[in-house]
Every structure is written in C-alpha cells, then in structure tokens.
Coordinates of C-alpha atoms and ligand atoms in Angstrom, one line a residue:
M766 CA -8.3 9.7 17.7
R767 CA -6.1 11.5 17.8
E768 CA -2.4 9.9 16.4
V769 CA -2.9 7.6 13.6
L770 CA 0.3 6.0 11.8
V771 CA 0.1 4.2 8.2
V772 CA 2.4 2.4 6.8
S773 CA 2.2 1.8 2.6
P774 CA 5.0 -0.4 0.9
H775 CA 5.1 1.8 -1.8
L776 CA 4.7 5.6 -2.8
D777 CA 0.6 5.6 -3.6
D778 CA -0.5 2.4 -2.2
A779 CA -1.9 4.2 1.2
V780 CA -3.9 6.5 -0.5
L781 CA -4.6 4.1 -3.5
S782 CA -6.8 1.0 -0.9
A783 CA -7.0 3.6 2.2
G784 CA -6.9 7.1 1.0
G785 CA -10.8 7.6 1.9
R786 CA -10.1 6.5 5.5
I787 CA -7.5 8.3 6.2
A788 CA -8.9 11.8 4.9
H789 CA -11.9 10.7 7.5
L790 CA -9.3 10.4 10.2
A791 CA -7.2 14.0 9.6
T792 CA -11.0 15.8 8.8
A793 CA -12.0 14.2 12.5
G794 CA -9.0 15.6 13.8
A795 CA -6.7 12.8 14.4
R796 CA -2.9 13.4 13.8
V797 CA -2.2 11.2 10.8
T798 CA 1.1 9.9 9.6
V799 CA 2.1 8.2 6.1
F800 CA 5.1 6.3 6.3
T801 CA 6.0 5.0 2.8
V802 CA 8.8 1.8 3.6
F803 CA 10.1 1.7 0.0
A804 CA 10.8 5.7 -0.7
G805 CA 14.5 4.7 -0.1
V806 CA 16.4 7.1 -3.1
P807 CA 18.6 4.1 -4.9
T808 CA 22.3 4.2 -6.0
P809 CA 23.0 3.3 -8.9
P810 CA 24.2 1.4 -11.5
Y811 CA 20.3 -0.1 -12.2
S812 CA 19.2 -3.0 -13.7
S813 CA 17.4 -2.9 -17.3
V814 CA 14.1 -3.4 -15.6
A815 CA 14.1 0.2 -13.3
R816 CA 14.9 1.6 -16.2
A817 CA 13.0 0.4 -18.0
F818 CA 10.2 1.2 -15.3
H819 CA 11.5 4.7 -15.3
R820 CA 11.0 5.1 -19.3
S821 CA 7.3 3.7 -18.9
W822 CA 6.4 6.7 -16.1
G823 CA 7.9 9.0 -18.2
L824 CA 10.7 9.6 -15.4
D825 CA 14.7 9.7 -15.2
D826 CA 16.8 8.1 -13.4
N827 CA 16.1 10.5 -10.4
A828 CA 12.5 8.4 -10.6
V829 CA 12.2 8.1 -6.8
H830 CA 13.0 12.2 -5.8
H831 CA 9.5 12.6 -9.0
R832 CA 7.3 10.1 -7.1
R833 CA 8.7 11.4 -3.7
E834 CA 7.1 15.0 -4.4
E835 CA 4.3 12.9 -6.0
D836 CA 3.9 11.6 -3.4
R837 CA 4.0 14.7 -0.2
R838 CA 1.2 16.9 -2.9
A839 CA -1.2 13.8 -2.2
I840 CA -0.7 13.4 1.0
D841 CA -1.2 17.1 1.5
H842 CA -4.4 16.5 -0.5
L843 CA -5.5 14.1 2.5
M844 CA -4.6 16.9 5.2
A845 CA -2.1 13.8 6.3
N846 CA 2.0 14.0 6.7
A847 CA 4.3 12.5 4.4
V848 CA 7.7 10.3 6.1
H849 CA 9.3 8.4 3.2
G850 CA 11.5 5.3 4.3
D851 CA 14.5 5.1 3.0
Y852 CA 14.2 1.2 1.9
P853 CA 14.9 0.1 -2.0
D854 CA 11.9 -0.9 -3.6
A855 CA 12.5 -4.5 -5.1
I856 CA 13.4 -3.2 -8.8
Y857 CA 16.8 -1.7 -6.8
R858 CA 17.3 -4.2 -4.9
T859 CA 19.6 -7.8 -5.1
D860 CA 19.7 -10.9 -4.2
S861 CA 21.9 -12.8 -1.5
S862 CA 24.1 -14.1 -5.0
G863 CA 23.9 -10.0 -5.4
R864 CA 21.6 -10.5 -9.1
W865 CA 18.9 -8.4 -9.5
L866 CA 15.9 -9.4 -7.4
I867 CA 13.6 -8.5 -10.3
S868 CA 15.3 -9.1 -13.6
S869 CA 13.6 -9.1 -17.4
G870 CA 10.9 -12.3 -16.8
S871 CA 10.7 -12.7 -13.1
Q872 CA 7.3 -11.2 -11.5
P873 CA 7.9 -9.4 -8.1
T874 CA 4.6 -10.9 -6.9
K875 CA 6.6 -14.2 -7.5
H876 CA 9.4 -13.8 -5.2
T877 CA 8.1 -14.3 -1.0
A878 CA 9.5 -12.0 1.9
E879 CA 10.4 -15.1 3.1
D880 CA 14.0 -15.1 1.0
E881 CA 14.9 -11.5 2.7
G882 CA 13.8 -12.6 6.2
E883 CA 16.5 -10.3 7.7
L884 CA 15.2 -7.2 5.6
T885 CA 11.8 -8.1 7.2
R886 CA 13.0 -7.6 11.1
T887 CA 15.2 -4.4 9.8
I888 CA 11.8 -2.9 8.7
T889 CA 9.7 -4.3 11.7
V890 CA 12.4 -2.5 14.7
T891 CA 11.6 0.9 12.0
V892 CA 8.5 0.5 12.5
Q893 CA 8.3 -0.1 15.9
E894 CA 10.3 2.2 16.5
L895 CA 7.8 4.4 15.0
I896 CA 5.1 3.6 17.0
G897 CA 7.5 3.9 19.8
S898 CA 7.3 8.1 19.2
L899 CA 3.9 8.3 17.5
R900 CA 2.1 6.9 20.2
P901 CA -0.3 6.2 18.0
D902 CA -4.2 4.6 18.8
L903 CA -4.8 3.1 15.1
V904 CA -2.3 1.5 12.3
L905 CA -3.2 0.9 9.0
T906 CA -1.3 -0.8 6.5
C907 CA -1.7 -3.3 3.6
A908 CA -3.4 -6.9 3.9
S909 CA -0.6 -8.0 0.5
V910 CA -3.4 -9.2 -1.5
G911 CA -1.8 -9.7 -4.8
D912 CA 1.5 -11.3 -3.0
H913 CA 3.7 -8.3 -4.3
I914 CA 7.2 -8.9 -2.1
D915 CA 7.3 -5.5 -0.6
H916 CA 3.8 -5.5 0.4
R917 CA 4.8 -8.6 1.9
H918 CA 7.7 -7.3 3.9
T919 CA 5.3 -4.6 4.9
C920 CA 2.3 -6.5 6.3
Y921 CA 5.0 -8.6 8.0
A922 CA 6.7 -6.2 9.0
V923 CA 4.0 -4.4 10.7
R924 CA 2.2 -7.2 12.2
A925 CA 4.7 -7.5 14.4
A926 CA 5.5 -4.3 15.1
A927 CA 2.2 -4.0 15.8
K928 CA 2.1 -7.1 18.5
A929 CA 4.7 -6.4 20.0
S930 CA 3.2 -2.6 21.4
G931 CA -0.5 -4.1 21.6
V932 CA -1.5 -1.6 19.2
A933 CA -5.2 -1.8 17.3
L934 CA -4.2 -2.6 13.6
R935 CA -6.5 -3.0 10.0
L936 CA -5.3 -4.8 7.4
W937 CA -6.3 -2.8 3.6
T938 CA -7.3 -4.6 0.4
D939 CA -4.6 -3.9 -2.1
Q940 CA -5.8 -1.6 -4.8
P941 CA -5.3 -1.7 -7.9
Y942 CA -4.3 -5.7 -7.2
S943 CA -7.8 -7.2 -5.7
S944 CA -9.8 -5.7 -9.2
W945 CA -7.1 -7.4 -11.3
T946 CA -9.5 -10.6 -10.7
D947 CA -12.4 -12.0 -12.7
E948 CA -15.1 -11.0 -9.4
P949 CA -13.6 -8.8 -6.9
F950 CA -16.9 -8.4 -5.2
S951 CA -18.5 -11.9 -4.9
P952 CA -19.4 -12.8 -2.1
K953 CA -16.7 -15.4 -1.1
T954 CA -14.1 -12.9 -1.6
L955 CA -15.7 -9.9 1.0
G956 CA -16.5 -13.0 3.8
A957 CA -12.8 -14.2 4.2
L958 CA -9.3 -13.2 2.3
P959 CA -7.7 -15.6 0.1
D960 CA -7.0 -19.5 1.8
A961 CA -3.6 -18.8 0.7
L962 CA -3.1 -14.8 2.5
S963 CA -5.1 -16.8 5.8
A964 CA -2.7 -19.2 5.8
R965 CA 0.1 -16.6 6.0
I966 CA -1.0 -13.5 8.0
G967 CA -3.8 -15.3 10.1
V968 CA -7.9 -15.7 9.5
H969 CA -10.0 -12.1 9.4
Q970 CA -13.3 -10.6 9.4
P971 CA -13.9 -8.1 7.1
E972 CA -14.5 -4.2 8.3
A973 CA -15.9 -1.7 5.6
H974 CA -15.6 1.8 6.0
W975 CA -17.9 3.1 3.8
V976 CA -16.1 7.2 2.4
D977 CA -18.6 10.1 2.6
Q978 CA -18.7 12.7 -0.5
E979 CA -15.6 15.1 0.8
A980 CA -13.3 12.4 1.8
W981 CA -13.8 10.8 -1.6
A982 CA -12.9 13.8 -3.1
R983 CA -9.9 14.2 -1.1
K984 CA -8.8 11.1 -2.8
M985 CA -9.3 10.8 -6.1
A986 CA -7.1 14.3 -5.7
A987 CA -4.8 12.5 -4.1
I988 CA -4.5 9.7 -6.6
G989 CA -4.3 11.9 -9.4
E990 CA -1.2 13.7 -8.1
Y991 CA 0.2 10.0 -8.7
K992 CA 0.4 11.3 -12.6
S993 CA 4.0 8.8 -13.3
Q994 CA 2.0 5.6 -12.4
H995 CA -0.9 6.1 -13.7
S996 CA -0.5 4.3 -17.1
A997 CA 1.1 1.1 -15.3
L998 CA -1.7 1.7 -12.8
W999 CA -4.6 1.3 -15.7
P1000 CA -3.1 0.3 -19.1
G1001 CA -4.7 2.2 -21.4
V1002 CA -7.6 3.3 -19.4
A1003 CA -7.9 7.5 -20.2
D1004 CA -10.7 8.3 -17.1
F1005 CA -9.5 6.4 -14.1
D1006 CA -11.8 8.2 -11.7
A1007 CA -14.5 6.5 -13.0
V1008 CA -13.2 3.2 -12.8
I1009 CA -11.7 4.1 -9.2
N1010 CA -15.4 5.2 -8.6
E1011 CA -17.4 2.2 -10.2
Q1012 CA -14.9 -0.4 -8.2
A1013 CA -15.7 1.8 -4.8
R1014 CA -19.5 1.9 -5.9
S1015 CA -20.2 -1.6 -6.5
L1016 CA -18.0 -3.0 -3.0
A1017 CA -20.5 -0.8 -1.4
E1018 CA -23.7 -2.4 -3.0
A1019 CA -21.9 -6.2 -2.7
L1020 CA -21.9 -4.7 0.8
G1021 CA -26.0 -4.1 0.9
G1022 CA -25.5 0.0 1.0
S1023 CA -24.6 3.3 -0.9
G1024 CA -22.4 5.4 -1.9
R1025 CA -18.8 3.7 -1.8
C1026 CA -16.6 1.6 0.5
E1027 CA -13.3 0.9 1.4
L1028 CA -12.7 -2.5 2.5
Y1029 CA -10.6 -3.8 5.9
W1030 CA -9.4 -6.9 7.7
Q1031 CA -9.4 -7.4 11.1
E1032 CA -7.1 -10.5 12.5
S1033 CA -9.7 -13.0 14.1
R1034 CA -7.3 -15.6 14.7
P1035 CA -3.8 -15.8 14.3
P1036 CA -2.4 -18.6 11.2
G1037 CA -2.3 -22.2 12.6
S1038 CA -4.2 -21.9 15.2
Ligands
ZN1176 ZN1 2.3 -1.2 -3.9

C-alpha cells in the first residue's frame, strides 16, 4: 500500500473511527492524506446555535481556525498529512430559503443530504480531483452511522467518486455515534449495517481491523489533541481514554478475539439490487 486517501466529514471523525488503521498504514510506509471536507472557515454572521457551539467548545468565533490547529497536531501523531476542505459545517449553512439549516430544536441528524443534492455533487467533484491527483490504492471514509447530514454528504460523495475511479473503498463505523446505542456490539449490529442505512448505501460486509499497541497509543494521543470537542463527544466523562479502550476491547471480544478493534465495511451489493 503506497498511497491512501482518508476522507473525514469533520475535524476529528477520521481519528476517532479510523485512527488505528491510519497509524498502521503510515507506519508500514504508506503516504496517508486525511482530507476533512467540512473544515471551511465560515464568514459571520453566525447563528445562535453556532455561537452556542463555540461557547460549549470554550472557543470564540475563530473556532474553526483553532480546530484546524488541533487537527494538524492530531494527524501528526498518526504520521499522516492533514488537508482541510473549504466546505462549511452544517451549523454554518443556510437552506434554500436562506434560513439556518440547524436552528435551535433542529438536529443535524434529522436533516438529509438529499435536501442539499448540489452540495453532494460538488463534494464528489472535489474528491474525484483528489483521487485523480493522489492516485490512492485505498480510500477510507465514514459509513454515516448516526445519520449526521455532513456524514451523509461525505459518504455519498466518496462512494460516487471511488466508484467512478474504481479505487478500493472501505467505510468506517462512525464513532462515537455507534456507541450511543444500547447494544453497540450485538451480533446483529456486527454482522450488518442498520437496514435503513443499507437501503441508502448498499449491503456491506463487516471487516475487522485489529489495532496493535503502538497504533493504539498514536490514536489516543491524536484524540487527546481535540480538546475543544471532548466535552461534546463524551459529556460528563472525565476519563475518555477508558471509555474508548473499553469499546475497542468489547468489539474485539464480540469478534472472538482479544486486544482492540476498529470495524469497517466493504460493499457487497449496491442499493436496490
Ligand atoms: Zn462528524
């Protein structure tokens, strides 16, 4: 494996869900580029929801500049290259009638990327250009578990771009979304994606990736850099290392092994076939 492209919706998703595999690939000599789609620096004015997010992160209205710096330090731990896209996060976007996409009481997981079809197509072109210039042997992106609108855009766009070029694609299980269910590692959830998700992105086979001690240490150091996001990712949790460790160990156990795992998905059948 010489060249790998990782496409992350936000500044933290790739590390949270695929940090172990990225560290492995880089250690084995691959050049790994982590492209974050929704890393665009927004222009004011900001919605009250966006300002509330900034406050909850302990940041001012230069939040995205700060988060880009966190991401550069995180990706350094994985020995990969961080590239930041110009698309603004859902909390900074407006809908076709000019209203804020995410207002108080409306969740980014309740919107669909189908409402912003043109945005999906534009991101597809961006990812196609990246694939064209990097010529990766493998592309990793999110499966959009949890249905966040930005994760859906990313998943749809990368699937379309990868299909057009024929490059191998694996989807990661979005963390921490997948751990916010009651039984994240039941046999059912390990064997298949949720039905509604399969209907959108096709039937997929699970693929476990075992993470060794060194790659795990790099992943944890990288997650540690996203300090502004910790309270939102693990509300009320002081020791997030323990939580993530436990999840990765439970997953390994559920798969019949020991150690720590990340869970990926490979398409076996396209939607509707
Ligand atoms: Zn995200």
